[in-house]
Amino acid sequence: MSKSTALAGLVLLAVATPALAEDPSPRADQLAFRDLYEELIETNTTLSEGSCTLASERMAARLLDAGLPAADVRVLASPDRPKDGNLAAVLHGSDPTAEPILLLAHIDVVEARREDWDRDPFTLVEEGGYFYARGAHDDKAQAAIWVDTLARLKQQGFTPRRDIKIALTCGEETSDTWNGVEWLLEHHPDALRAGFALNEGARGRLDTEGDRVALDVQAGEKIYQDYRLEVTNPGGHSSRPLPDNAIYRLSNALTRLEAYSFPTEPNPAVQAYFTAMADATPAHAADMRLIAAAGSPDVREAAAQRLSAADPAWNAVLRTTCVATMVDAGHAPNALPQRAVANVNCRILPGHDPHDVRADLERVLADPGVVVTMPGKIDPTSPPPPLTPAIMEPITRVAGQIWPGVPVVPSMSPGATDGRFTNAAGIPTYGIQGLFVDPDGAGVHGLNERIRVRSLYEGRDFLFELVKAYAE
């Protein structure tokens, strides 16, 4: 059996067992969790004004109150970045030879300005069946669930076979400035060492009516890399235009980039994703099945182009993408430009070297006068982690108990998470949240970020049972 066929075989429908009852009134344990979630949400953790250390200390206090020993709960911060602290905690298992499971989440959030939002972004607001706040989903929902899970397990007297570790880290949203996972891997590797990790990156998908479409499981993610395109010129007086204009030259190069598509390269997780989604997407089913077929490359490429045109999310997982995101040109309104600069943001398929993509860009731009450089740090590269039955079976089983009939679908994230560092460090890292999100993305990284109250409470139940299944 081929690797892609084996993976496709893992795309199982959740077992049709009775769903948990949906009570409109929160349970007592859900209200206790809401209090924890609210405390984390309302602790500002932006780079500009916030403190991940304070958030880590508050979550550490929750674990200590639940009975975890102080020796097993640590707030770890770099001396030169005292506000960027990370929480590391462990619930010890009965078998010291069993590899630990790591529950990973980041607690820093994207900047948010009160004047832009309909509500205070750093006050948890429950309204119309939603929680609104910066970080309501990304990623304080999962971070709060991990703390709650460890506390509940301790309070219930549960002894896992393997150690259960949690790491709530800082700097995921601003990793070019500093990243907590990178720092922990270098200075406190014991905090992250594990047989595998569960992380953000894949969500449950809702349709426009709020019905559940699929539960995604992320295996692998694209690499984030910015490229700086720069044209320099002697300039001069604007009353005497010259043929060689830095702005025009850069614009022409960007037009060539706009017209270019990187080759279609679906990896096994993407092939399995389209195979699973074909039955649920009849209008595109034929093209989706062609992506996984070992047929003519030309036929598959044509199918990929049609899927890419139908949905930008499908285009994003089928190929490396590069897009212009910022431009800066000229120095005076009455002078010829001496410099024109553009930022091109690329999301690169796993296993590809960003230096090779730079060479591709230089070829596509087709102008030696456009200098391409790579600002910032270059992320590590690694192949996607394997979707083994040991990983998939507990997910499909637990999901089947909570959401009968909802397909569990492997996926690859077009974005970037801290999993790129843990995967490269030899810790297979899977995105699984169980948090079902509206099709518009629910304001993540944007205005009025939100998550359905129902989705948060169900996701909490799902992840708690999933962690217990893995731990046993």
mmCIF file of C-alpha atoms in Angstrom, residues 92-411:
data_model
loop_
_atom_site.group_PDB
_atom_site.id
_atom_site.type_symbol
_atom_site.label_atom_id
_atom_site.label_comp_id
_atom_site.label_asym_id
_atom_site.label_seq_id
_atom_site.Cartn_x
_atom_site.Cartn_y
_atom_site.Cartn_z
ATOM 1 C CA HIS A 92 3.752 12.628 36.218
ATOM 2 C CA GLY A 93 2.771 9.215 34.902
ATOM 3 C CA SER A 94 3.199 5.727 36.308
ATOM 4 C CA ASP A 95 5.590 4.457 33.595
ATOM 5 C CA PRO A 96 8.874 6.380 33.442
ATOM 6 C CA THR A 97 9.794 4.556 30.230
ATOM 7 C CA ALA A 98 6.741 5.870 28.344
ATOM 8 C CA GLU A 99 7.416 8.968 26.265
ATOM 9 C CA PRO A 100 5.551 12.060 27.513
ATOM 10 C CA ILE A 101 2.783 13.855 25.652
ATOM 11 C CA LEU A 102 3.223 17.616 25.269
ATOM 12 C CA LEU A 103 0.240 19.982 25.239
ATOM 13 C CA LEU A 104 1.490 23.136 23.521
ATOM 14 C CA ALA A 105 -0.186 26.533 23.135
ATOM 15 C CA HIS A 106 0.947 30.134 22.888
ATOM 16 C CA ILE A 107 -0.421 32.842 25.157
ATOM 17 C CA ASP A 108 0.798 35.958 23.332
ATOM 18 C CA VAL A 109 -1.726 37.658 21.066
ATOM 19 C CA VAL A 110 -1.803 39.961 18.060
ATOM 20 C CA GLU A 111 -2.066 43.695 18.779
ATOM 21 C CA ALA A 112 -5.578 45.163 19.064
ATOM 22 C CA ARG A 113 -6.667 48.813 19.385
ATOM 23 C CA ARG A 114 -9.778 49.641 21.377
ATOM 24 C CA GLU A 115 -10.840 52.371 18.932
ATOM 25 C CA ASP A 116 -10.992 49.826 16.098
ATOM 26 C CA TRP A 117 -13.096 47.214 17.887
ATOM 27 C CA ASP A 118 -16.819 47.212 18.650
ATOM 28 C CA ARG A 119 -15.958 45.964 22.163
ATOM 29 C CA ASP A 120 -12.930 46.241 24.423
ATOM 30 C CA PRO A 121 -10.587 43.594 22.975
ATOM 31 C CA PHE A 122 -9.134 42.821 26.412
ATOM 32 C CA THR A 123 -12.447 42.298 28.183
ATOM 33 C CA LEU A 124 -14.219 38.987 27.660
ATOM 34 C CA VAL A 125 -17.697 39.690 26.323
ATOM 35 C CA GLU A 126 -20.354 36.985 25.945
ATOM 36 C CA GLU A 127 -22.970 38.076 23.447
ATOM 37 C CA GLY A 128 -25.320 36.312 21.043
ATOM 38 C CA GLY A 129 -23.805 32.882 21.633
ATOM 39 C CA TYR A 130 -20.215 34.058 21.144
ATOM 40 C CA PHE A 131 -17.240 35.007 23.276
ATOM 41 C CA TYR A 132 -15.548 38.148 21.919
ATOM 42 C CA ALA A 133 -11.974 39.206 22.768
ATOM 43 C CA ARG A 134 -8.470 39.269 21.381
ATOM 44 C CA GLY A 135 -7.219 35.735 21.851
ATOM 45 C CA ALA A 136 -10.730 34.350 22.281
ATOM 46 C CA HIS A 137 -9.629 31.693 19.836
ATOM 47 C CA ASP A 138 -5.995 32.303 18.895
ATOM 48 C CA ASP A 139 -4.637 30.807 21.059
ATOM 49 C CA LYS A 140 -5.906 31.439 24.561
ATOM 50 C CA ALA A 141 -8.821 29.068 24.070
ATOM 51 C CA GLN A 142 -6.532 26.061 23.761
ATOM 52 C CA ALA A 143 -4.099 27.421 26.350
ATOM 53 C CA ALA A 144 -6.911 27.741 28.894
ATOM 54 C CA ILE A 145 -8.147 24.243 28.021
ATOM 55 C CA TRP A 146 -4.685 22.760 28.635
ATOM 56 C CA VAL A 147 -4.450 24.361 32.089
ATOM 57 C CA ASP A 148 -7.995 23.276 32.886
ATOM 58 C CA THR A 149 -7.282 19.734 31.664
ATOM 59 C CA LEU A 150 -4.224 19.274 33.850
ATOM 60 C CA ALA A 151 -6.020 20.747 36.858
ATOM 61 C CA ARG A 152 -9.067 18.493 36.371
ATOM 62 C CA LEU A 153 -6.951 15.375 35.964
ATOM 63 C CA LYS A 154 -5.089 16.181 39.174
ATOM 64 C CA GLN A 155 -8.267 16.922 41.098
ATOM 65 C CA GLN A 156 -9.842 13.669 39.872
ATOM 66 C CA GLY A 157 -6.856 11.677 41.092
ATOM 67 C CA PHE A 158 -6.118 10.463 37.563
ATOM 68 C CA THR A 159 -2.689 8.873 37.145
ATOM 69 C CA PRO A 160 -1.625 8.725 33.490
ATOM 70 C CA ARG A 161 0.699 6.028 32.198
ATOM 71 C CA ARG A 162 2.888 8.641 30.504
ATOM 72 C CA ASP A 163 3.817 12.093 31.748
ATOM 73 C CA ILE A 164 1.507 14.856 30.552
ATOM 74 C CA LYS A 165 3.364 18.120 30.004
ATOM 75 C CA ILE A 166 1.952 21.512 29.155
ATOM 76 C CA ALA A 167 3.893 24.444 27.746
ATOM 77 C CA LEU A 168 2.238 27.840 27.388
ATOM 78 C CA THR A 169 4.694 29.953 25.448
ATOM 79 C CA CYS A 170 5.250 33.552 24.418
ATOM 80 C CA GLY A 171 6.300 35.081 21.107
ATOM 81 C CA GLU A 172 4.525 32.904 18.561
ATOM 82 C CA GLU A 173 2.879 35.915 16.948
ATOM 83 C CA THR A 174 6.149 37.897 16.840
ATOM 84 C CA SER A 175 8.751 35.172 16.384
ATOM 85 C CA ASP A 176 11.068 37.443 14.392
ATOM 86 C CA THR A 177 11.452 39.423 17.618
ATOM 87 C CA TRP A 178 11.678 36.487 20.026
ATOM 88 C CA ASN A 179 10.125 33.061 20.334
ATOM 89 C CA GLY A 180 9.552 31.162 23.549
ATOM 90 C CA VAL A 181 9.630 27.685 22.000
ATOM 91 C CA GLU A 182 13.011 28.366 20.400
ATOM 92 C CA TRP A 183 14.285 29.683 23.731
ATOM 93 C CA LEU A 184 12.952 26.702 25.681
ATOM 94 C CA LEU A 185 14.473 24.229 23.215
ATOM 95 C CA GLU A 186 17.845 25.860 23.777
ATOM 96 C CA HIS A 187 17.718 26.591 27.510
ATOM 97 C CA HIS A 188 15.100 24.244 29.001
ATOM 98 C CA PRO A 189 14.674 21.353 26.534
ATOM 99 C CA ASP A 190 13.279 19.120 29.288
ATOM 100 C CA ALA A 191 10.164 21.316 29.374
ATOM 101 C CA LEU A 192 9.281 20.305 25.803
ATOM 102 C CA ARG A 193 10.832 16.850 25.391
ATOM 103 C CA ALA A 194 8.049 14.447 24.406
ATOM 104 C CA GLY A 195 7.085 11.570 22.169
ATOM 105 C CA PHE A 196 4.605 13.821 20.381
ATOM 106 C CA ALA A 197 2.804 17.123 20.886
ATOM 107 C CA LEU A 198 -0.714 18.469 20.419
ATOM 108 C CA ASN A 199 -0.861 22.070 19.260
ATOM 109 C CA GLU A 200 -2.994 24.626 17.448
ATOM 110 C CA GLY A 201 -3.161 24.754 13.649
ATOM 111 C CA ALA A 202 -6.276 22.773 12.708
ATOM 112 C CA ARG A 203 -9.832 23.650 13.610
ATOM 113 C CA GLY A 204 -13.279 22.293 13.218
ATOM 114 C CA ARG A 205 -15.096 23.842 10.284
ATOM 115 C CA LEU A 206 -18.664 25.144 10.340
ATOM 116 C CA ASP A 207 -20.811 26.081 7.366
ATOM 117 C CA THR A 208 -22.685 29.363 7.089
ATOM 118 C CA GLU A 209 -25.604 27.851 9.041
ATOM 119 C CA GLY A 210 -23.359 26.861 11.953
ATOM 120 C CA ASP A 211 -23.471 23.157 11.142
ATOM 121 C CA ARG A 212 -20.286 21.130 11.571
ATOM 122 C CA VAL A 213 -18.577 20.234 8.294
ATOM 123 C CA ALA A 214 -15.348 18.497 9.322
ATOM 124 C CA LEU A 215 -12.798 18.200 12.108
ATOM 125 C CA ASP A 216 -9.299 18.838 10.785
ATOM 126 C CA VAL A 217 -6.097 17.240 12.065
ATOM 127 C CA GLN A 218 -2.962 19.088 11.036
ATOM 128 C CA ALA A 219 0.083 17.118 9.959
ATOM 129 C CA GLY A 220 2.719 19.585 8.848
ATOM 130 C CA GLU A 221 2.644 23.257 8.025
ATOM 131 C CA LYS A 222 4.118 25.686 5.599
ATOM 132 C CA ILE A 223 7.258 27.677 6.323
ATOM 133 C CA TYR A 224 6.873 31.431 6.759
ATOM 134 C CA GLN A 225 9.499 33.508 4.937
ATOM 135 C CA ASP A 226 9.615 37.166 3.909
ATOM 136 C CA TYR A 227 11.672 38.364 0.946
ATOM 137 C CA ARG A 228 12.760 41.951 0.392
ATOM 138 C CA LEU A 229 12.753 43.160 -3.211
ATOM 139 C CA GLU A 230 14.761 46.356 -3.730
ATOM 140 C CA VAL A 231 15.562 48.568 -6.709
ATOM 141 C CA THR A 232 17.966 51.489 -6.293
ATOM 142 C CA ASN A 233 18.540 54.368 -8.693
ATOM 143 C CA PRO A 234 20.474 57.688 -8.745
ATOM 144 C CA GLY A 235 17.148 59.526 -9.003
ATOM 145 C CA GLY A 236 17.014 63.139 -10.126
ATOM 146 C CA HIS A 237 14.575 65.996 -10.758
ATOM 147 C CA SER A 238 11.032 64.902 -11.554
ATOM 148 C CA SER A 239 10.841 67.477 -14.366
ATOM 149 C CA ARG A 240 13.350 65.349 -16.301
ATOM 150 C CA PRO A 241 11.984 61.783 -16.301
ATOM 151 C CA LEU A 242 14.384 58.983 -17.235
ATOM 152 C CA PRO A 243 13.583 55.609 -18.774
ATOM 153 C CA ASP A 244 15.024 53.793 -15.755
ATOM 154 C CA ASN A 245 12.576 54.494 -12.916
ATOM 155 C CA ALA A 246 12.888 52.461 -9.688
ATOM 156 C CA ILE A 247 9.136 52.398 -9.093
ATOM 157 C CA TYR A 248 8.287 51.232 -12.606
ATOM 158 C CA ARG A 249 11.042 48.647 -12.546
ATOM 159 C CA LEU A 250 9.836 47.164 -9.265
ATOM 160 C CA SER A 251 6.216 47.295 -10.456
ATOM 161 C CA ASN A 252 7.048 45.382 -13.619
ATOM 162 C CA ALA A 253 8.829 42.714 -11.600
ATOM 163 C CA LEU A 254 5.854 42.367 -9.244
ATOM 164 C CA THR A 255 3.519 42.037 -12.215
ATOM 165 C CA ARG A 256 5.582 39.057 -13.384
ATOM 166 C CA LEU A 257 5.326 37.556 -9.910
ATOM 167 C CA GLU A 258 1.561 38.114 -9.874
ATOM 168 C CA ALA A 259 1.210 36.041 -13.036
ATOM 169 C CA TYR A 260 3.290 33.139 -11.698
ATOM 170 C CA SER A 261 1.994 30.058 -9.863
ATOM 171 C CA PHE A 262 4.334 27.674 -8.113
ATOM 172 C CA PRO A 263 3.990 24.020 -9.128
ATOM 173 C CA THR A 264 1.266 21.838 -7.640
ATOM 174 C CA GLU A 265 2.795 19.537 -5.007
ATOM 175 C CA PRO A 266 0.156 17.881 -2.818
ATOM 176 C CA ASN A 267 1.791 15.960 0.021
ATOM 177 C CA PRO A 268 0.112 12.874 1.565
ATOM 178 C CA ALA A 269 -1.833 14.905 4.140
ATOM 179 C CA VAL A 270 -3.207 17.190 1.422
ATOM 180 C CA GLN A 271 -4.086 14.214 -0.784
ATOM 181 C CA ALA A 272 -5.914 12.591 2.115
ATOM 182 C CA TYR A 273 -7.704 15.864 2.833
ATOM 183 C CA PHE A 274 -9.086 16.168 -0.701
ATOM 184 C CA THR A 275 -10.024 12.487 -0.778
ATOM 185 C CA ALA A 276 -12.048 12.931 2.410
ATOM 186 C CA MET A 277 -13.656 16.199 1.324
ATOM 187 C CA ALA A 278 -14.739 14.896 -2.083
ATOM 188 C CA ASP A 279 -17.869 13.233 -0.693
ATOM 189 C CA ALA A 280 -18.838 16.403 1.163
ATOM 190 C CA THR A 281 -18.157 18.722 -1.794
ATOM 191 C CA PRO A 282 -19.958 17.253 -4.825
ATOM 192 C CA ALA A 283 -19.388 20.312 -7.038
ATOM 193 C CA HIS A 284 -15.629 19.774 -6.843
ATOM 194 C CA ALA A 285 -15.482 16.051 -6.052
ATOM 195 C CA ALA A 286 -13.997 14.965 -9.388
ATOM 196 C CA ASP A 287 -11.136 17.456 -9.180
ATOM 197 C CA MET A 288 -10.495 16.598 -5.537
ATOM 198 C CA ARG A 289 -10.141 12.907 -6.357
ATOM 199 C CA LEU A 290 -7.747 13.725 -9.198
ATOM 200 C CA ILE A 291 -5.394 15.410 -6.722
ATOM 201 C CA ALA A 292 -4.807 12.078 -4.974
ATOM 202 C CA ALA A 293 -4.775 9.983 -8.151
ATOM 203 C CA ALA A 294 -1.559 8.750 -9.726
ATOM 204 C CA GLY A 295 -2.678 9.815 -13.176
ATOM 205 C CA SER A 296 -1.422 12.239 -15.782
ATOM 206 C CA PRO A 297 0.434 15.225 -14.254
ATOM 207 C CA ASP A 298 -1.251 17.508 -16.779
ATOM 208 C CA VAL A 299 -4.709 16.294 -15.769
ATOM 209 C CA ARG A 300 -3.892 16.754 -12.092
ATOM 210 C CA GLU A 301 -2.471 20.218 -12.725
ATOM 211 C CA ALA A 302 -5.641 21.256 -14.521
ATOM 212 C CA ALA A 303 -7.720 19.979 -11.591
ATOM 213 C CA ALA A 304 -5.491 21.868 -9.159
ATOM 214 C CA GLN A 305 -5.927 25.093 -11.109
ATOM 215 C CA ARG A 306 -9.724 24.751 -10.988
ATOM 216 C CA LEU A 307 -9.664 24.064 -7.228
ATOM 217 C CA SER A 308 -7.296 26.973 -6.678
ATOM 218 C CA ALA A 309 -9.649 29.307 -8.521
ATOM 219 C CA ALA A 310 -12.623 28.049 -6.506
ATOM 220 C CA ASP A 311 -11.147 28.598 -3.041
ATOM 221 C CA PRO A 312 -7.959 30.418 -1.978
ATOM 222 C CA ALA A 313 -7.643 28.010 0.963
ATOM 223 C CA TRP A 314 -7.345 25.096 -1.460
ATOM 224 C CA ASN A 315 -4.778 26.962 -3.505
ATOM 225 C CA ALA A 316 -2.776 27.580 -0.332
ATOM 226 C CA VAL A 317 -2.318 23.891 0.491
ATOM 227 C CA LEU A 318 -1.563 22.761 -3.061
ATOM 228 C CA ARG A 319 1.536 24.839 -3.678
ATOM 229 C CA THR A 320 4.048 27.292 -2.306
ATOM 230 C CA THR A 321 2.577 30.799 -2.485
ATOM 231 C CA CYS A 322 4.307 34.174 -2.603
ATOM 232 C CA VAL A 323 2.446 37.474 -2.494
ATOM 233 C CA ALA A 324 3.429 41.138 -2.244
ATOM 234 C CA THR A 325 2.298 42.542 1.110
ATOM 235 C CA MET A 326 4.072 45.915 1.528
ATOM 236 C CA VAL A 327 5.673 48.562 -0.713
ATOM 237 C CA ASP A 328 7.765 51.648 0.048
ATOM 238 C CA ALA A 329 9.127 53.881 -2.693
ATOM 239 C CA GLY A 330 10.425 57.367 -3.363
ATOM 240 C CA HIS A 331 11.674 60.069 -1.019
ATOM 241 C CA ALA A 332 10.043 63.294 -2.284
ATOM 242 C CA PRO A 333 7.014 64.173 -4.453
ATOM 243 C CA ASN A 334 9.151 66.258 -6.823
ATOM 244 C CA ALA A 335 12.058 63.838 -7.258
ATOM 245 C CA LEU A 336 12.681 60.678 -9.228
ATOM 246 C CA PRO A 337 12.698 57.692 -6.855
ATOM 247 C CA GLN A 338 16.093 56.618 -5.586
ATOM 248 C CA ARG A 339 14.721 53.454 -4.042
ATOM 249 C CA ALA A 340 11.677 51.186 -4.357
ATOM 250 C CA VAL A 341 11.171 48.298 -1.944
ATOM 251 C CA ALA A 342 8.535 45.589 -1.648
ATOM 252 C CA ASN A 343 7.996 42.834 0.875
ATOM 253 C CA VAL A 344 6.940 39.509 -0.594
ATOM 254 C CA ASN A 345 5.583 37.014 1.908
ATOM 255 C CA CYS A 346 5.973 33.359 1.000
ATOM 256 C CA ARG A 347 4.379 30.332 2.611
ATOM 257 C CA ILE A 348 6.606 27.452 1.566
ATOM 258 C CA LEU A 349 5.632 23.787 1.417
ATOM 259 C CA PRO A 350 7.251 21.543 4.044
ATOM 260 C CA GLY A 351 10.615 20.137 3.034
ATOM 261 C CA HIS A 352 11.506 23.011 0.686
ATOM 262 C CA ASP A 353 14.502 25.237 1.323
ATOM 263 C CA PRO A 354 13.706 28.981 1.498
ATOM 264 C CA HIS A 355 16.981 29.647 -0.335
ATOM 265 C CA ASP A 356 15.653 27.651 -3.288
ATOM 266 C CA VAL A 357 12.490 29.770 -3.263
ATOM 267 C CA ARG A 358 14.651 32.883 -3.363
ATOM 268 C CA ALA A 359 16.283 31.504 -6.527
ATOM 269 C CA ASP A 360 12.799 30.848 -7.948
ATOM 270 C CA LEU A 361 11.790 34.445 -7.242
ATOM 271 C CA GLU A 362 14.899 35.803 -8.941
ATOM 272 C CA ARG A 363 14.089 33.700 -12.003
ATOM 273 C CA VAL A 364 10.440 34.842 -12.087
ATOM 274 C CA LEU A 365 11.264 38.529 -11.531
ATOM 275 C CA ALA A 366 13.707 38.271 -14.444
ATOM 276 C CA ASP A 367 15.549 41.473 -13.612
ATOM 277 C CA PRO A 368 19.020 41.495 -12.025
ATOM 278 C CA GLY A 369 18.351 45.074 -10.973
ATOM 279 C CA VAL A 370 15.762 43.796 -8.458
ATOM 280 C CA VAL A 371 17.834 42.594 -5.522
ATOM 281 C CA VAL A 372 16.177 39.845 -3.473
ATOM 282 C CA THR A 373 17.239 39.354 0.144
ATOM 283 C CA MET A 374 15.839 37.380 3.091
ATOM 284 C CA PRO A 375 15.301 39.567 6.174
ATOM 285 C CA GLY A 376 14.949 38.090 9.629
ATOM 286 C CA LYS A 377 15.617 34.571 10.795
ATOM 287 C CA ILE A 378 15.019 31.584 8.562
ATOM 288 C CA ASP A 379 12.690 29.018 10.098
ATOM 289 C CA PRO A 380 13.796 25.391 10.360
ATOM 290 C CA THR A 381 12.425 22.947 7.825
ATOM 291 C CA SER A 382 11.167 19.432 8.452
ATOM 292 C CA PRO A 383 8.898 16.895 6.752
ATOM 293 C CA PRO A 384 5.302 16.538 7.960
ATOM 294 C CA PRO A 385 4.875 14.185 10.944
ATOM 295 C CA PRO A 386 3.318 10.800 10.133
ATOM 296 C CA LEU A 387 -0.403 10.318 10.646
ATOM 297 C CA THR A 388 -0.142 6.894 12.261
ATOM 298 C CA PRO A 389 -3.093 4.866 13.581
ATOM 299 C CA ALA A 390 -1.786 5.530 17.111
ATOM 300 C CA ILE A 391 -2.388 9.239 16.499
ATOM 301 C CA MET A 392 -5.581 9.045 14.467
ATOM 302 C CA GLU A 393 -7.552 6.326 16.257
ATOM 303 C CA PRO A 394 -8.067 8.193 19.548
ATOM 304 C CA ILE A 395 -9.103 11.326 17.645
ATOM 305 C CA THR A 396 -11.718 9.549 15.545
ATOM 306 C CA ARG A 397 -13.003 7.592 18.535
ATOM 307 C CA VAL A 398 -13.409 10.578 20.862
ATOM 308 C CA ALA A 399 -14.758 12.813 18.078
ATOM 309 C CA GLY A 400 -17.314 10.121 17.240
ATOM 310 C CA GLN A 401 -18.642 10.212 20.774
ATOM 311 C CA ILE A 402 -19.138 13.980 20.707
ATOM 312 C CA TRP A 403 -19.902 14.738 17.044
ATOM 313 C CA PRO A 404 -21.306 11.586 15.406
ATOM 314 C CA GLY A 405 -20.935 11.505 11.647
ATOM 315 C CA VAL A 406 -18.576 14.468 11.385
ATOM 316 C CA PRO A 407 -15.588 13.467 9.221
ATOM 317 C CA VAL A 408 -12.095 13.643 10.699
ATOM 318 C CA VAL A 409 -9.857 15.024 7.975
ATOM 319 C CA PRO A 410 -6.043 15.255 7.775
ATOM 320 C CA SER A 411 -4.806 18.646 6.663
#
